[in-house]
PDB file of C-alpha atoms in Angstrom:
ATOM      1  CA  UNK A  17      -6.284  17.428 -11.354  1.00 64.00           C
ATOM      2  CA  UNK A  18      -7.425  15.452 -14.404  1.00 80.00           C
ATOM      3  CA  UNK A  19      -6.732  12.106 -12.787  1.00 93.00           C
ATOM      4  CA  UNK A  20      -5.260   9.107 -14.569  1.00 97.00           C
ATOM      5  CA  UNK A  21      -6.287   9.179 -18.206  1.00 97.00           C
ATOM      6  CA  UNK A  22      -6.637   6.007 -20.213  1.00 98.00           C
ATOM      7  CA  UNK A  23      -7.392   5.565 -23.892  1.00 97.00           C
ATOM      8  CA  UNK A  24      -9.279   4.217 -25.608  1.00 98.00           C
ATOM      9  CA  UNK A  25     -12.211   3.586 -23.257  1.00 97.00           C
ATOM     10  CA  UNK A  26     -13.382   0.707 -25.409  1.00 98.00           C
ATOM     11  CA  UNK A  27     -11.502  -1.416 -27.909  1.00 98.00           C
ATOM     12  CA  UNK A  28     -12.943  -4.178 -30.045  1.00 98.00           C
ATOM     13  CA  UNK A  29     -10.533  -6.134 -32.190  1.00 97.00           C
ATOM     14  CA  UNK A  30     -10.202  -9.439 -33.940  1.00 97.00           C
ATOM     15  CA  UNK A  31      -8.063 -12.280 -32.733  1.00 97.00           C
ATOM     16  CA  UNK A  32      -4.496 -11.951 -33.975  1.00 97.00           C
ATOM     17  CA  UNK A  33      -4.506  -8.177 -34.152  1.00 97.00           C
ATOM     18  CA  UNK A  34      -2.164  -5.939 -32.184  1.00 97.00           C
ATOM     19  CA  UNK A  35      -3.727  -3.872 -29.418  1.00 98.00           C
ATOM     20  CA  UNK A  36      -2.158  -0.867 -27.705  1.00 98.00           C
ATOM     21  CA  UNK A  37      -3.602   0.622 -24.542  1.00 98.00           C
ATOM     22  CA  UNK A  38      -2.446   4.009 -23.353  1.00 98.00           C
ATOM     23  CA  UNK A  39      -2.131   5.688 -19.995  1.00 98.00           C
ATOM     24  CA  UNK A  40      -1.262   9.164 -18.797  1.00 98.00           C
ATOM     25  CA  UNK A  41      -0.555   9.183 -15.054  1.00 96.00           C
ATOM     26  CA  UNK A  42      -1.278  12.056 -12.729  1.00 94.00           C
ATOM     27  CA  UNK A  43       1.324  14.770 -13.141  1.00 93.00           C
ATOM     28  CA  UNK A  44       4.056  14.436 -10.540  1.00 90.00           C
ATOM     29  CA  UNK A  45       3.376  10.786  -9.816  1.00 91.00           C
ATOM     30  CA  UNK A  46       6.430   8.613 -10.308  1.00 89.00           C
ATOM     31  CA  UNK A  47       4.897   5.142  -9.981  1.00 91.00           C
ATOM     32  CA  UNK A  48       2.601   3.500 -12.501  1.00 95.00           C
ATOM     33  CA  UNK A  49       0.734   0.215 -12.305  1.00 96.00           C
ATOM     34  CA  UNK A  50      -1.176  -1.832 -14.894  1.00 98.00           C
ATOM     35  CA  UNK A  51      -3.999  -4.030 -13.549  1.00 97.00           C
ATOM     36  CA  UNK A  52      -6.441  -6.306 -15.356  1.00 98.00           C
ATOM     37  CA  UNK A  53     -10.006  -7.091 -14.229  1.00 97.00           C
ATOM     38  CA  UNK A  54     -11.993 -10.129 -15.289  1.00 96.00           C
ATOM     39  CA  UNK A  55     -14.967 -11.925 -13.789  1.00 92.00           C
ATOM     40  CA  UNK A  56     -12.960 -15.114 -13.340  1.00 92.00           C
ATOM     41  CA  UNK A  57      -9.728 -13.719 -11.892  1.00 92.00           C
ATOM     42  CA  UNK A  58     -10.833 -10.385 -10.430  1.00 93.00           C
ATOM     43  CA  UNK A  59      -8.279  -7.574 -10.247  1.00 96.00           C
ATOM     44  CA  UNK A  60      -4.703  -8.667 -10.815  1.00 95.00           C
ATOM     45  CA  UNK A  61      -1.469  -6.720 -11.166  1.00 95.00           C
ATOM     46  CA  UNK A  62       0.319  -7.116 -14.475  1.00 97.00           C
ATOM     47  CA  UNK A  63       3.353  -4.844 -14.139  1.00 96.00           C
ATOM     48  CA  UNK A  64       4.504  -1.717 -12.357  1.00 93.00           C
ATOM     49  CA  UNK A  65       7.069   0.998 -12.961  1.00 94.00           C
ATOM     50  CA  UNK A  66       8.929   3.348 -10.671  1.00 91.00           C
ATOM     51  CA  UNK A  67      10.583   6.394 -12.216  1.00 91.00           C
ATOM     52  CA  UNK A  68       9.853   4.914 -15.670  1.00 94.00           C
ATOM     53  CA  UNK A  69      11.740   1.688 -14.878  1.00 94.00           C
ATOM     54  CA  UNK A  70       9.849  -1.644 -14.784  1.00 94.00           C
ATOM     55  CA  UNK A  71      10.144  -3.037 -11.268  1.00 91.00           C
ATOM     56  CA  UNK A  72       8.008  -6.167 -11.334  1.00 91.00           C
ATOM     57  CA  UNK A  73       6.484  -7.776 -14.421  1.00 93.00           C
ATOM     58  CA  UNK A  74       5.770 -11.145 -12.844  1.00 92.00           C
ATOM     59  CA  UNK A  75       2.050 -10.667 -13.465  1.00 92.00           C
ATOM     60  CA  UNK A  76       2.383 -10.338 -17.220  1.00 95.00           C
ATOM     61  CA  UNK A  77       0.625 -13.457 -18.472  1.00 88.00           C
ATOM     62  CA  UNK A  78       2.622 -14.205 -21.607  1.00 87.00           C
ATOM     63  CA  UNK A  79       5.251 -12.869 -23.957  1.00 92.00           C
ATOM     64  CA  UNK A  80       2.400 -11.529 -26.056  1.00 95.00           C
ATOM     65  CA  UNK A  81       2.084  -8.781 -23.434  1.00 97.00           C
ATOM     66  CA  UNK A  82       4.568  -5.939 -23.203  1.00 97.00           C
ATOM     67  CA  UNK A  83       4.559  -2.594 -21.418  1.00 98.00           C
ATOM     68  CA  UNK A  84       6.663   0.505 -21.782  1.00 97.00           C
ATOM     69  CA  UNK A  85       7.026   3.810 -20.046  1.00 97.00           C
ATOM     70  CA  UNK A  86       9.140   6.056 -22.289  1.00 96.00           C
ATOM     71  CA  UNK A  87       8.662   9.078 -20.042  1.00 95.00           C
ATOM     72  CA  UNK A  88       7.023  10.142 -16.811  1.00 93.00           C
ATOM     73  CA  UNK A  89       3.767  11.113 -18.472  1.00 95.00           C
ATOM     74  CA  UNK A  90       3.012   8.161 -20.725  1.00 96.00           C
ATOM     75  CA  UNK A  91       2.813   4.383 -20.650  1.00 98.00           C
ATOM     76  CA  UNK A  92       1.567   1.741 -23.055  1.00 98.00           C
ATOM     77  CA  UNK A  93       0.441  -1.840 -22.682  1.00 98.00           C
ATOM     78  CA  UNK A  94       0.627  -3.820 -25.896  1.00 98.00           C
ATOM     79  CA  UNK A  95      -0.816  -7.201 -26.736  1.00 97.00           C
ATOM     80  CA  UNK A  96       0.458  -8.859 -29.900  1.00 97.00           C
ATOM     81  CA  UNK A  97      -1.161 -11.024 -31.102  1.00 96.00           C
ATOM     82  CA  UNK A  98      -4.398 -10.645 -29.180  1.00 97.00           C
ATOM     83  CA  UNK A  99      -6.573 -13.617 -28.217  1.00 97.00           C
ATOM     84  CA  UNK A 100     -10.204 -13.847 -27.027  1.00 97.00           C
ATOM     85  CA  UNK A 101      -9.040 -14.735 -23.498  1.00 96.00           C
ATOM     86  CA  UNK A 102      -7.380 -11.313 -23.295  1.00 97.00           C
ATOM     87  CA  UNK A 103     -10.834  -9.735 -23.157  1.00 98.00           C
ATOM     88  CA  UNK A 104     -10.971  -7.780 -19.895  1.00 98.00           C
ATOM     89  CA  UNK A 105     -10.934  -4.296 -18.436  1.00 98.00           C
ATOM     90  CA  UNK A 106      -7.398  -2.979 -18.166  1.00 98.00           C
ATOM     91  CA  UNK A 107      -6.700  -0.345 -15.522  1.00 98.00           C
ATOM     92  CA  UNK A 108      -3.771   1.956 -15.127  1.00 98.00           C
ATOM     93  CA  UNK A 109      -3.026   3.455 -11.714  1.00 96.00           C
ATOM     94  CA  UNK A 110      -0.436   5.925 -10.507  1.00 94.00           C
ATOM     95  CA  UNK A 111       0.884   7.059  -7.157  1.00 90.00           C
ATOM     96  CA  UNK A 112       3.294   9.553  -5.718  1.00 84.00           C
ATOM     97  CA  UNK A 113       5.633   6.733  -4.763  1.00 62.00           C
ATOM     98  CA  UNK A 114       5.902   7.797  -1.162  1.00 66.00           C
ATOM     99  CA  UNK A 115       4.651   5.861   1.823  1.00 63.00           C
ATOM    100  CA  UNK A 116       0.991   6.689   2.427  1.00 64.00           C
ATOM    101  CA  UNK A 117       0.614   7.867  -1.169  1.00 77.00           C
ATOM    102  CA  UNK A 118      -2.494   6.052  -2.417  1.00 84.00           C
ATOM    103  CA  UNK A 119      -3.040   4.511  -5.820  1.00 89.00           C
ATOM    104  CA  UNK A 120      -5.258   6.499  -8.157  1.00 92.00           C
ATOM    105  CA  UNK A 121      -6.929   4.389 -10.824  1.00 96.00           C
ATOM    106  CA  UNK A 122      -8.040   5.468 -14.259  1.00 97.00           C
ATOM    107  CA  UNK A 123     -11.458   4.476 -15.601  1.00 97.00           C
ATOM    108  CA  UNK A 124     -10.020   1.607 -17.598  1.00 98.00           C
ATOM    109  CA  UNK A 125     -10.051   0.318 -21.153  1.00 98.00           C
ATOM    110  CA  UNK A 126     -12.603  -2.374 -21.903  1.00 98.00           C
ATOM    111  CA  UNK A 127     -10.977  -4.732 -24.425  1.00 98.00           C
ATOM    112  CA  UNK A 128     -13.008  -7.215 -26.415  1.00 98.00           C
ATOM    113  CA  UNK A 129     -11.186  -9.657 -28.679  1.00 98.00           C
ATOM    114  CA  UNK A 130     -13.449 -11.568 -31.041  1.00 97.00           C
TER     115      UNK A 130
ATOM    116  CA  UNK B   8       2.007 -15.572  -2.674  1.00 85.00           C
ATOM    117  CA  UNK B   9      -0.708 -13.605  -0.934  1.00 91.00           C
ATOM    118  CA  UNK B  10      -4.314 -14.785  -1.043  1.00 95.00           C
ATOM    119  CA  UNK B  11      -7.195 -12.533   0.018  1.00 97.00           C
ATOM    120  CA  UNK B  12     -10.670 -13.892   0.678  1.00 97.00           C
ATOM    121  CA  UNK B  13     -13.629 -11.492   0.885  1.00 98.00           C
ATOM    122  CA  UNK B  14     -17.158 -12.064   2.245  1.00 98.00           C
ATOM    123  CA  UNK B  15     -19.975 -11.687   1.543  1.00 98.00           C
ATOM    124  CA  UNK B  16     -20.064 -11.541  -2.260  1.00 97.00           C
ATOM    125  CA  UNK B  17     -23.349  -9.609  -2.147  1.00 98.00           C
ATOM    126  CA  UNK B  18     -24.857  -7.501   0.622  1.00 98.00           C
ATOM    127  CA  UNK B  19     -28.249  -5.840   0.640  1.00 98.00           C
ATOM    128  CA  UNK B  20     -29.208  -3.351   3.370  1.00 98.00           C
ATOM    129  CA  UNK B  21     -31.833  -0.719   4.032  1.00 98.00           C
ATOM    130  CA  UNK B  22     -30.872   2.920   4.013  1.00 98.00           C
ATOM    131  CA  UNK B  23     -29.614   3.908   7.432  1.00 97.00           C
ATOM    132  CA  UNK B  24     -28.471   0.427   8.372  1.00 97.00           C
ATOM    133  CA  UNK B  25     -24.848  -0.562   8.841  1.00 98.00           C
ATOM    134  CA  UNK B  26     -22.881  -2.726   6.414  1.00 98.00           C
ATOM    135  CA  UNK B  27     -19.888  -4.895   7.264  1.00 98.00           C
ATOM    136  CA  UNK B  28     -17.544  -6.574   4.796  1.00 98.00           C
ATOM    137  CA  UNK B  29     -14.848  -8.966   5.967  1.00 98.00           C
ATOM    138  CA  UNK B  30     -11.542 -10.078   4.456  1.00 98.00           C
ATOM    139  CA  UNK B  31      -8.865 -12.548   5.444  1.00 98.00           C
ATOM    140  CA  UNK B  32      -5.325 -12.693   4.129  1.00 97.00           C
ATOM    141  CA  UNK B  33      -2.692 -15.395   4.111  1.00 96.00           C
ATOM    142  CA  UNK B  34       0.693 -13.661   4.095  1.00 94.00           C
ATOM    143  CA  UNK B  35       1.665 -12.614   7.621  1.00 93.00           C
ATOM    144  CA  UNK B  36       4.177 -10.168   6.085  1.00 91.00           C
ATOM    145  CA  UNK B  37       1.383  -8.073   4.551  1.00 92.00           C
ATOM    146  CA  UNK B  38       1.175  -4.734   6.285  1.00 90.00           C
ATOM    147  CA  UNK B  39      -0.936  -2.452   4.109  1.00 90.00           C
ATOM    148  CA  UNK B  40      -4.698  -2.962   3.704  1.00 94.00           C
ATOM    149  CA  UNK B  41      -6.685  -0.562   1.510  1.00 94.00           C
ATOM    150  CA  UNK B  42     -10.366  -0.654   0.640  1.00 97.00           C
ATOM    151  CA  UNK B  43     -11.645   0.442  -2.757  1.00 97.00           C
ATOM    152  CA  UNK B  44     -15.089   1.375  -4.032  1.00 98.00           C
ATOM    153  CA  UNK B  45     -15.855   0.743  -7.694  1.00 98.00           C
ATOM    154  CA  UNK B  46     -18.867   2.218  -9.436  1.00 97.00           C
ATOM    155  CA  UNK B  47     -20.143   1.006 -12.780  1.00 95.00           C
ATOM    156  CA  UNK B  48     -17.861   1.977 -15.646  1.00 93.00           C
ATOM    157  CA  UNK B  49     -15.234   3.485 -13.368  1.00 95.00           C
ATOM    158  CA  UNK B  50     -11.968   2.490 -11.829  1.00 96.00           C
ATOM    159  CA  UNK B  51     -11.561   1.550  -8.162  1.00 97.00           C
ATOM    160  CA  UNK B  52     -11.405   4.499  -5.821  1.00 96.00           C
ATOM    161  CA  UNK B  53      -9.591   4.339  -2.498  1.00 94.00           C
ATOM    162  CA  UNK B  54     -11.964   5.012   0.396  1.00 96.00           C
ATOM    163  CA  UNK B  55      -9.845   4.108   3.417  1.00 96.00           C
ATOM    164  CA  UNK B  56      -6.692   2.206   4.245  1.00 93.00           C
ATOM    165  CA  UNK B  57      -4.940   0.867   7.311  1.00 92.00           C
ATOM    166  CA  UNK B  58      -1.430  -0.210   8.122  1.00 88.00           C
ATOM    167  CA  UNK B  59      -0.493  -3.044  10.441  1.00 81.00           C
ATOM    168  CA  UNK B  60       0.712  -0.786  13.222  1.00 79.00           C
ATOM    169  CA  UNK B  61      -2.861   0.445  13.668  1.00 80.00           C
ATOM    170  CA  UNK B  62      -5.851  -1.604  14.837  1.00 90.00           C
ATOM    171  CA  UNK B  63      -8.639   0.686  13.757  1.00 94.00           C
ATOM    172  CA  UNK B  64      -9.144   3.743  11.584  1.00 94.00           C
ATOM    173  CA  UNK B  65     -12.232   5.834  11.064  1.00 96.00           C
ATOM    174  CA  UNK B  66     -13.246   8.436   8.497  1.00 94.00           C
ATOM    175  CA  UNK B  67     -16.755   9.826   9.012  1.00 96.00           C
ATOM    176  CA  UNK B  68     -19.165   6.931   8.276  1.00 97.00           C
ATOM    177  CA  UNK B  69     -16.447   4.512   7.271  1.00 98.00           C
ATOM    178  CA  UNK B  70     -14.183   2.522   9.574  1.00 98.00           C
ATOM    179  CA  UNK B  71     -11.727  -0.284   9.104  1.00 97.00           C
ATOM    180  CA  UNK B  72     -10.501  -2.721  11.762  1.00 96.00           C
ATOM    181  CA  UNK B  73      -7.482  -4.988  11.563  1.00 96.00           C
ATOM    182  CA  UNK B  74      -6.667  -8.110  13.548  1.00 94.00           C
ATOM    183  CA  UNK B  75      -3.105  -9.077  12.664  1.00 93.00           C
ATOM    184  CA  UNK B  76      -3.105 -12.178  14.818  1.00 93.00           C
ATOM    185  CA  UNK B  77      -6.138 -13.599  13.071  1.00 94.00           C
ATOM    186  CA  UNK B  78      -5.116 -12.085   9.726  1.00 95.00           C
ATOM    187  CA  UNK B  79      -8.413 -10.476   9.007  1.00 95.00           C
ATOM    188  CA  UNK B  80      -9.690  -6.959   8.458  1.00 97.00           C
ATOM    189  CA  UNK B  81     -13.143  -5.502   8.047  1.00 98.00           C
ATOM    190  CA  UNK B  82     -14.889  -2.500   6.539  1.00 98.00           C
ATOM    191  CA  UNK B  83     -17.751  -0.924   8.448  1.00 98.00           C
ATOM    192  CA  UNK B  84     -20.112   1.568   6.857  1.00 98.00           C
ATOM    193  CA  UNK B  85     -22.643   3.211   9.165  1.00 98.00           C
ATOM    194  CA  UNK B  86     -25.809   5.093   8.240  1.00 98.00           C
ATOM    195  CA  UNK B  87     -25.701   3.723   4.711  1.00 98.00           C
ATOM    196  CA  UNK B  88     -27.073   5.803   1.859  1.00 97.00           C
ATOM    197  CA  UNK B  89     -28.199   4.769  -1.644  1.00 97.00           C
ATOM    198  CA  UNK B  90     -25.073   6.387  -3.083  1.00 97.00           C
ATOM    199  CA  UNK B  91     -22.995   3.877  -1.119  1.00 98.00           C
ATOM    200  CA  UNK B  92     -24.251   1.206  -3.541  1.00 98.00           C
ATOM    201  CA  UNK B  93     -21.220  -0.085  -5.455  1.00 98.00           C
ATOM    202  CA  UNK B  94     -18.701  -2.922  -5.526  1.00 98.00           C
ATOM    203  CA  UNK B  95     -16.225  -2.847  -2.658  1.00 98.00           C
ATOM    204  CA  UNK B  96     -12.817  -4.484  -2.781  1.00 98.00           C
ATOM    205  CA  UNK B  97     -10.370  -5.179  -0.010  1.00 98.00           C
ATOM    206  CA  UNK B  98      -6.697  -5.599  -0.814  1.00 96.00           C
ATOM    207  CA  UNK B  99      -3.413  -6.414   0.865  1.00 94.00           C
ATOM    208  CA  UNK B 100       0.218  -5.781   0.121  1.00 90.00           C
ATOM    209  CA  UNK B 101       3.612  -5.925   1.706  1.00 86.00           C
ATOM    210  CA  UNK B 102       5.052  -2.460   2.018  1.00 74.00           C
ATOM    211  CA  UNK B 103       8.753  -3.161   1.875  1.00 66.00           C
ATOM    212  CA  UNK B 104       9.647   0.395   0.998  1.00 66.00           C
ATOM    213  CA  UNK B 105       9.509   2.260  -2.269  1.00 64.00           C
ATOM    214  CA  UNK B 106       6.349   1.564  -4.222  1.00 66.00           C
ATOM    215  CA  UNK B 107       5.927  -2.076  -3.226  1.00 68.00           C
ATOM    216  CA  UNK B 108       2.755  -1.216  -1.325  1.00 73.00           C
ATOM    217  CA  UNK B 109       1.091  -0.724  -4.706  1.00 80.00           C
ATOM    218  CA  UNK B 110       1.560  -4.399  -5.539  1.00 86.00           C
ATOM    219  CA  UNK B 111      -1.926  -5.201  -4.306  1.00 92.00           C
ATOM    220  CA  UNK B 112      -3.683  -8.551  -4.041  1.00 94.00           C
ATOM    221  CA  UNK B 113      -7.411  -7.919  -4.214  1.00 96.00           C
ATOM    222  CA  UNK B 114     -10.351  -9.765  -2.735  1.00 97.00           C
ATOM    223  CA  UNK B 115     -13.134 -10.929  -5.027  1.00 97.00           C
ATOM    224  CA  UNK B 116     -15.384  -7.961  -4.297  1.00 97.00           C
ATOM    225  CA  UNK B 117     -18.692  -7.348  -2.531  1.00 98.00           C
ATOM    226  CA  UNK B 118     -21.693  -5.927  -4.348  1.00 98.00           C
ATOM    227  CA  UNK B 119     -23.377  -3.608  -1.839  1.00 98.00           C
ATOM    228  CA  UNK B 120     -26.935  -2.499  -2.526  1.00 98.00           C
ATOM    229  CA  UNK B 121     -28.532   0.110  -0.272  1.00 98.00           C
ATOM    230  CA  UNK B 122     -32.303   0.256  -0.656  1.00 97.00           C
ATOM    231  CA  UNK B 123     -33.974   3.616  -0.038  1.00 94.00           C
TER     232      UNK B 123
END
């Protein structure tokens, strides 16, 4: 079991640029979650999918943020245009979608927007 | 929405001592309470969880207690070891079926340091 795989591990970009974060959930998991971690706000849910369908995107901060899950093994979180306040660690997590199926987090992408 | 408060923010203990971290939540409908351990440069890792139909759960040196009336839950680590040093997060969610339990509200975290 390779776990949840996120790429890149680190991303440094300039304000105004487009940023795409990628996630490969654990094989067989049908639920995927995007979380963001900052010192000020802690860990907060941005959006989650079930069977590739977005269920709740109420945590997405602005229209600059978008997420897709084109198939069961891949998801992206895109920020366009990026701003310095988007700097954070972005985590992807997946679960089997059944009761008592825990969330498994990836190791995150550390995004720095200068 | 749900609000989760976690205390203390830092905790320093000697190896072999016990450590206790406490959390309170605001939404009486919350019924799923996991605890996560996060090591430097890694994602949170689930260490134990409890549902509201259970008052206590234990897994080796780790235990969690839940008081639904008071809306608080606690993590207890006994016989602490240096490798227990990490940031610990409590969380709460309302499991309304499907994957809603994954919509977690996290506490602010506790930095646990275990001195050898």
